[in-house]
Coordinates of C-alpha atoms and ligand atoms in Angstrom, one line a residue:
M990 CA 0.0 0.0 0.0
M991 CA 3.1 2.3 0.1
P992 CA 3.1 5.0 -2.6
K993 CA 6.0 5.0 -5.1
R994 CA 6.3 8.8 -5.2
V995 CA 5.7 11.5 -2.5
T996 CA 5.7 15.3 -2.6
I997 CA 7.5 17.2 0.1
C998 CA 6.3 20.7 0.9
E999 CA 9.1 22.8 2.4
M1000 CA 8.2 25.0 5.4
G1001 CA 11.6 26.3 6.6
A1002 CA 11.3 29.8 5.3
R1003 CA 7.8 30.4 6.6
D1004 CA 6.9 28.0 9.5
G1005 CA 10.6 27.8 10.4
L1006 CA 11.5 31.4 10.4
Q1007 CA 8.3 32.7 11.9
N1008 CA 9.3 31.0 15.1
E1009 CA 12.8 32.5 15.3
A1010 CA 13.2 35.2 17.9
T1011 CA 16.3 36.7 16.3
L1012 CA 15.6 38.8 13.3
V1013 CA 16.9 37.2 10.1
S1014 CA 17.8 39.7 7.4
A1015 CA 15.9 39.8 4.1
D1016 CA 19.2 38.9 2.3
D1017 CA 19.7 35.7 4.4
K1018 CA 16.0 34.7 3.9
I1019 CA 16.5 35.2 0.2
R1020 CA 19.8 33.2 0.1
Y1021 CA 18.1 30.4 2.1
I1022 CA 15.1 30.2 -0.3
D1023 CA 17.4 30.3 -3.3
L1024 CA 19.4 27.3 -1.9
L1025 CA 16.1 25.4 -1.3
S1026 CA 15.1 26.2 -4.9
Q1027 CA 18.2 24.2 -6.0
T1028 CA 17.2 21.0 -4.2
G1029 CA 14.4 19.6 -6.4
L1030 CA 11.7 20.7 -4.0
R1031 CA 8.6 21.8 -6.0
Y1032 CA 6.7 23.6 -3.1
I1033 CA 8.6 26.1 -1.0
E1034 CA 6.5 28.2 1.3
A1035 CA 8.2 31.6 1.1
T1036 CA 6.7 33.9 3.7
S1037 CA 3.6 35.3 5.2
F1038 CA 1.5 38.4 4.4
V1039 CA 0.2 38.6 7.9
S1040 CA 0.1 41.4 10.3
P1041 CA 3.7 42.5 11.0
K1042 CA 2.6 43.0 14.6
A1043 CA 1.6 39.3 14.8
I1044 CA 4.8 38.0 13.2
P1045 CA 7.5 40.7 13.1
Q1046 CA 10.0 38.2 11.6
L1047 CA 8.1 38.1 8.3
G1048 CA 7.4 41.9 8.1
D1049 CA 9.7 41.9 5.0
A1050 CA 7.4 39.6 3.0
Q1051 CA 7.2 42.0 0.1
E1052 CA 10.9 42.4 -0.4
V1053 CA 11.7 38.7 0.2
F1054 CA 9.0 37.5 -2.3
A1055 CA 10.1 40.1 -4.8
R1056 CA 13.8 39.2 -4.7
I1057 CA 13.9 35.4 -4.6
H1058 CA 14.9 33.6 -7.7
K1059 CA 11.8 31.7 -8.7
A1060 CA 12.8 28.4 -10.3
P1061 CA 10.6 27.1 -13.1
G1062 CA 8.2 24.4 -11.9
V1063 CA 8.4 25.5 -8.3
R1064 CA 5.5 26.9 -6.3
Y1065 CA 6.2 29.7 -3.7
P1066 CA 3.1 29.9 -1.7
V1067 CA 2.6 32.5 1.0
L1068 CA 0.2 32.7 4.0
V1069 CA -2.6 35.1 3.7
P1070 CA -4.9 35.8 6.8
N1071 CA -7.4 38.3 5.3
A1072 CA -8.3 40.5 2.4
K1073 CA -5.5 42.9 3.3
G1074 CA -3.0 40.2 3.2
Y1075 CA -4.3 39.1 -0.1
A1076 CA -4.0 42.5 -1.6
R1077 CA -0.4 42.9 -0.4
A1078 CA 0.5 39.4 -1.7
R1079 CA -1.1 40.2 -5.2
E1080 CA 0.9 43.5 -5.3
A1081 CA 4.0 41.4 -4.7
G1082 CA 3.1 39.1 -7.7
V1083 CA 2.3 36.1 -5.6
E1084 CA 0.7 33.1 -7.6
A1085 CA -0.1 30.7 -4.7
I1086 CA -1.5 31.4 -1.4
C1087 CA -2.4 29.5 1.8
V1088 CA -5.4 30.4 4.0
F1089 CA -5.2 29.0 7.6
T1090 CA -7.7 28.1 10.3
A1091 CA -8.0 25.4 12.8
A1092 CA -10.2 22.8 14.6
S1093 CA -9.7 24.5 17.9
Q1094 CA -11.8 27.6 18.7
I1095 CA -9.3 28.9 21.3
F1096 CA -6.3 28.5 19.1
T1097 CA -8.0 30.1 16.1
R1098 CA -8.9 33.2 18.3
R1099 CA -5.3 33.5 19.6
N1100 CA -3.7 32.9 16.2
I1101 CA -5.9 35.1 13.9
N1102 CA -8.4 36.7 16.3
M1103 CA -11.4 35.1 14.7
T1104 CA -13.8 32.3 15.5
I1105 CA -13.5 29.3 13.2
E1106 CA -16.8 30.3 11.6
Q1107 CA -15.6 33.9 11.1
S1108 CA -12.3 32.6 9.6
L1109 CA -14.3 30.5 7.1
E1110 CA -16.3 33.6 6.1
V1111 CA -13.2 35.7 5.6
F1112 CA -11.4 32.9 3.7
R1113 CA -14.4 32.1 1.4
E1114 CA -14.1 35.7 0.0
V1115 CA -10.2 35.5 -0.3
V1116 CA -10.3 32.1 -2.0
Q1117 CA -13.1 33.2 -4.4
R1118 CA -11.0 36.1 -5.4
A1119 CA -7.8 34.1 -5.6
K1120 CA -9.4 31.4 -7.9
A1121 CA -11.0 34.2 -10.0
D1122 CA -7.4 35.6 -10.4
G1123 CA -6.1 32.2 -11.4
L1124 CA -4.0 31.5 -8.2
W1125 CA -3.4 28.1 -6.5
V1126 CA -4.7 27.9 -3.0
R1127 CA -3.9 25.7 0.0
G1128 CA -6.0 25.5 3.1
Y1129 CA -4.7 24.6 6.5
V1130 CA -6.5 22.9 9.4
S1131 CA -4.3 23.5 12.4
T1132 CA -4.5 21.8 15.9
A1133 CA -6.0 18.7 14.1
F1134 CA -4.7 16.3 16.9
G1135 CA -4.8 18.6 19.9
S1136 CA -4.9 22.2 21.0
P1137 CA -2.2 24.0 23.1
F1138 CA -5.0 25.5 25.2
G1139 CA -6.6 22.2 26.3
D1140 CA -9.9 22.6 24.5
A1141 CA -11.2 19.4 22.9
V1142 CA -10.5 18.8 19.2
S1143 CA -12.6 16.0 17.6
P1144 CA -11.5 14.3 14.4
Q1145 CA -15.0 15.2 13.1
A1146 CA -14.3 18.9 13.7
V1147 CA -11.1 18.5 11.6
V1148 CA -13.1 16.9 8.7
D1149 CA -15.8 19.6 8.9
V1150 CA -13.3 22.4 8.6
G1151 CA -11.3 20.6 5.9
V1152 CA -14.6 20.0 3.8
A1153 CA -15.5 23.7 4.3
L1154 CA -12.0 24.7 3.0
M1155 CA -12.2 22.4 0.0
E1156 CA -15.7 23.4 -0.9
M1157 CA -14.8 27.1 -1.1
G1158 CA -12.2 26.1 -3.7
C1159 CA -8.9 25.3 -2.1
D1160 CA -6.8 23.1 -4.4
E1161 CA -5.1 21.4 -1.5
L1162 CA -5.6 20.9 2.2
S1163 CA -2.9 20.6 4.9
I1164 CA -3.8 18.9 8.2
G1165 CA -1.6 20.3 10.9
D1166 CA -0.4 18.7 14.1
T1167 CA 0.6 22.1 15.3
I1168 CA 1.9 21.1 18.7
G1169 CA 3.2 17.7 17.8
V1170 CA 0.9 15.5 20.0
A1171 CA -0.3 12.9 17.4
V1172 CA 0.7 9.2 17.5
P1173 CA 0.0 6.7 14.6
S1174 CA -3.3 5.5 16.0
H1175 CA -4.6 9.1 15.8
V1176 CA -3.6 9.2 12.1
E1177 CA -5.1 5.9 11.4
T1178 CA -8.5 7.2 12.9
L1179 CA -8.4 10.6 11.0
V1180 CA -7.1 9.8 7.6
P1181 CA -10.1 7.4 6.7
M1182 CA -12.5 9.9 7.9
L1183 CA -10.9 12.5 5.6
A1184 CA -10.8 10.1 2.8
A1185 CA -14.4 9.3 3.1
K1186 CA -15.2 13.0 2.2
L1187 CA -12.2 14.3 0.3
P1188 CA -9.7 13.1 -2.3
I1189 CA -6.7 12.2 -0.3
E1190 CA -4.3 12.8 -3.2
R1191 CA -4.9 16.5 -2.4
I1192 CA -4.4 16.3 1.4
A1193 CA -1.0 17.0 3.0
M1194 CA 0.0 16.0 6.5
H1195 CA 1.9 18.7 8.5
F1196 CA 3.6 17.1 11.6
H1197 CA 5.5 19.0 14.2
D1198 CA 8.0 16.9 15.9
T1199 CA 7.6 18.1 19.5
R1200 CA 7.4 14.7 21.0
G1201 CA 9.4 12.7 18.5
T1202 CA 6.4 11.0 16.9
A1203 CA 6.4 12.8 13.5
L1204 CA 8.2 10.1 11.4
A1205 CA 6.0 7.4 13.0
N1206 CA 3.0 9.4 12.0
I1207 CA 4.3 9.8 8.5
Y1208 CA 4.8 6.1 8.2
A1209 CA 1.3 5.5 9.4
A1210 CA 0.0 8.1 6.9
L1211 CA 2.0 6.5 4.0
Q1212 CA 0.4 3.2 4.8
Q1213 CA -3.0 5.0 4.6
G1214 CA -2.1 6.2 1.0
M1215 CA -1.1 9.8 1.9
T1216 CA 1.4 11.2 -0.6
I1217 CA 2.1 14.8 0.4
F1218 CA 4.1 15.7 3.5
D1219 CA 5.2 19.1 4.9
A1220 CA 8.6 19.3 6.4
S1221 CA 11.1 21.9 7.4
S1222 CA 14.8 22.0 6.4
G1223 CA 16.9 21.3 9.6
G1224 CA 13.7 20.8 11.6
L1225 CA 13.0 24.5 12.0
G1226 CA 9.5 25.7 12.9
G1227 CA 6.7 26.3 15.4
C1228 CA 3.9 28.8 15.8
P1229 CA 4.4 31.7 18.3
Y1230 CA 0.7 31.4 19.0
A1231 CA 0.9 27.8 20.1
P1232 CA 2.8 27.7 23.3
G1233 CA 5.2 24.7 23.5
A1234 CA 5.1 24.0 19.8
T1235 CA 8.5 23.1 18.4
G1236 CA 9.8 22.5 14.8
N1237 CA 8.3 20.7 11.9
V1238 CA 9.7 17.3 11.2
G1239 CA 13.0 17.9 9.5
T1240 CA 13.0 17.7 5.7
E1241 CA 16.3 15.7 5.9
D1242 CA 14.7 13.2 8.2
V1243 CA 11.7 12.7 6.0
L1244 CA 14.0 12.3 2.9
Y1245 CA 16.1 9.8 4.7
L1246 CA 13.1 7.7 5.6
L1247 CA 11.4 7.9 2.2
H1248 CA 14.5 7.3 0.2
G1249 CA 15.3 4.3 2.5
L1250 CA 11.9 2.9 1.8
G1251 CA 12.5 3.2 -1.9
I1252 CA 10.0 6.1 -2.3
D1253 CA 10.9 8.7 -4.9
T1254 CA 10.7 12.4 -3.9
G1255 CA 12.8 14.1 -6.6
V1256 CA 14.6 16.0 -3.8
D1257 CA 18.4 15.9 -3.2
L1258 CA 19.1 15.4 0.5
D1259 CA 22.6 16.8 0.3
R1260 CA 21.4 20.0 -1.3
V1261 CA 18.7 20.4 1.4
R1262 CA 21.4 19.9 4.0
A1263 CA 23.4 22.7 2.3
A1264 CA 20.4 25.1 2.7
S1265 CA 20.1 24.0 6.4
R1266 CA 23.8 24.6 6.9
F1267 CA 23.4 28.1 5.6
I1268 CA 20.6 29.1 7.8
A1269 CA 22.2 27.4 10.8
G1270 CA 25.0 29.8 10.4
V1271 CA 22.6 32.7 10.7
L1272 CA 20.5 31.4 13.7
D1273 CA 21.6 31.5 17.3
H1274 CA 20.8 27.7 18.0
P1275 CA 21.6 24.4 16.5
L1276 CA 19.3 22.6 14.2
T1277 CA 17.2 19.7 15.5
S1278 CA 16.9 17.4 12.5
K1279 CA 18.6 14.1 13.5
T1280 CA 19.6 13.3 10.0
Y1281 CA 21.1 16.8 9.4
Q1282 CA 23.1 16.4 12.7
A1283 CA 24.2 12.9 11.8
L1284 CA 25.3 14.0 8.3
E1285 CA 27.1 17.1 9.7
T1286 CA 28.9 15.0 12.3
S1287 CA 30.1 12.4 9.7
R1288 CA 31.2 15.3 7.5
I1289 CA 33.3 16.7 10.2
G1290 CA 34.6 13.2 11.0
A1291 CA 35.6 12.6 7.4
A1292 CA 37.5 15.9 7.2
T1293 CA 39.7 15.2 10.3
Ligands
HMG1422 P1 -6.4 41.7 14.2 O1 -5.6 42.6 15.2 O2 -7.7 41.2 14.6 O3 -6.6 42.5 12.8 O4 -5.4 40.6 13.7 P2 -7.2 43.9 12.4 O5 -7.9 43.6 11.1 O6 -8.0 44.4 13.5 O7 -5.9 44.7 12.1 C1 -5.1 45.2 13.1 C2 -3.8 45.8 12.5 O8 -3.1 44.9 11.7 C3 -4.2 47.0 11.6 O9 -3.2 47.9 11.5 C4 -4.3 46.4 10.2 O10 -4.1 47.2 9.2 C5 -3.1 45.4 10.3 P3 -3.2 49.3 12.5 O11 -4.4 50.0 12.0 O12 -3.3 48.8 13.9 O13 -1.9 50.0 12.1 N1 -3.2 44.2 9.5 C6 -2.4 43.8 8.5 N2 -1.1 44.3 8.2 C7 -0.5 43.6 7.2 N3 -1.0 42.5 6.6 C8 -2.1 42.0 6.9 C9 -2.9 42.7 7.9 N4 -4.1 42.3 8.5 C10 -4.3 43.4 9.4 N5 -2.6 40.9 6.4 C11 -4.8 39.1 12.0 C12 -5.9 39.6 12.8 C13 -5.3 37.9 11.2 C14 -4.4 40.2 11.0 C15 -3.6 38.7 12.9 O14 -4.0 37.9 14.0 C16 -2.5 37.9 12.1 O15 -1.8 38.5 11.2 N6 -2.2 36.7 12.5 C17 -1.3 35.8 11.9 C18 -0.7 34.8 12.8 C19 0.3 33.9 12.2 O16 0.9 34.2 11.1 N7 0.5 32.7 12.8 C20 1.3 31.7 12.3 C21 0.9 31.0 11.0 S1 -0.2 29.7 11.4 C22 0.8 28.4 11.7 O17 1.9 28.4 11.9 C23 0.2 26.9 11.7 C24 0.6 26.1 10.4 O18 2.0 26.0 10.3 C25 0.0 24.8 10.4 C26 0.2 24.0 11.7 O19 1.3 23.9 12.1 O20 -0.9 23.6 12.1 C27 0.1 26.9 9.1
MG1423 MG1 3.1 24.5 11.4

């Protein structure tokens, strides 16, 4: 039941950098994205056109998006929280956007200051406009396996929000384990419920690795026929509005697993590592991806 080919969606420049306390310069963000563009990745989330008060790190979205070298065949989606974000993104020449809501009411309020219902109303208009303008649209359902604020999240609520996003015209859905609490049995419960209502070839799984279960969850999702996975070079990531959330599963770790299983991704692990090494030199902490760490250690070992 394992797929032969899987698509990796790279989160490092958006989910990754949004969670960094130290301000990264636009030049360094651009260099990082340009290195990611040389890896074979076909989906590189570039930045967010959110309120700069909410995410100061990505306040340079306009400049970053304008100056990255857009490789042919690569999508560079950006997060858009409302009509204002959509207008800014269009002005910058964006061709793919992501709208984002959640299955937890409290998280949605903290993250985008709306109820889930209000967010769906706002996004219905944004998505309609984006589709009329010929854009590609992804919809996120965050806190799909648990909320950082302890409110209950049911699999049915995830399905309902996912269906609403797809019905309004999203091309793809991403199901987010924002705080990294899922285990494979949760995946095995949720995926068939999604598959009963939606085409799973258009659904991505977005695992944060807070408790070290992300690769196990990906393996479970692969067995359920899922073929799109979000990951972050070096394991960067987290949401400042989800207390305790740590990085996305590392792109290097996912590539190591998939290639070892004989699954094709079209992505060069060594080139992803080069992008991670560049951004590691800019940040004030080590990267968490185990495969990145192992490869860097053996590189040092080989050189001495
Ligand atoms: P609000 O305060 O309710 O918004 O925030 P508002 O409409 O009242 O506006 C307040 C101010 O922000 C105004 O400026 C607006 O003009 C400005 P002022 O008059 O005070 O000078 N503003 C904007 N400026 C630039 N671009 C915009 C924009 N919108 C308003 N688009 C809002 C509501 C949604 C704007 C805010 O809460 C926000 O931007 N939130 C984004 C939070 C965020 O980016 N979170 C991380 C991404 S989600 C995530 O990481 C999860 C994911 O990875 C999946 C997973 O892991 O599960 C996707
Ligand atoms: Mg995330």
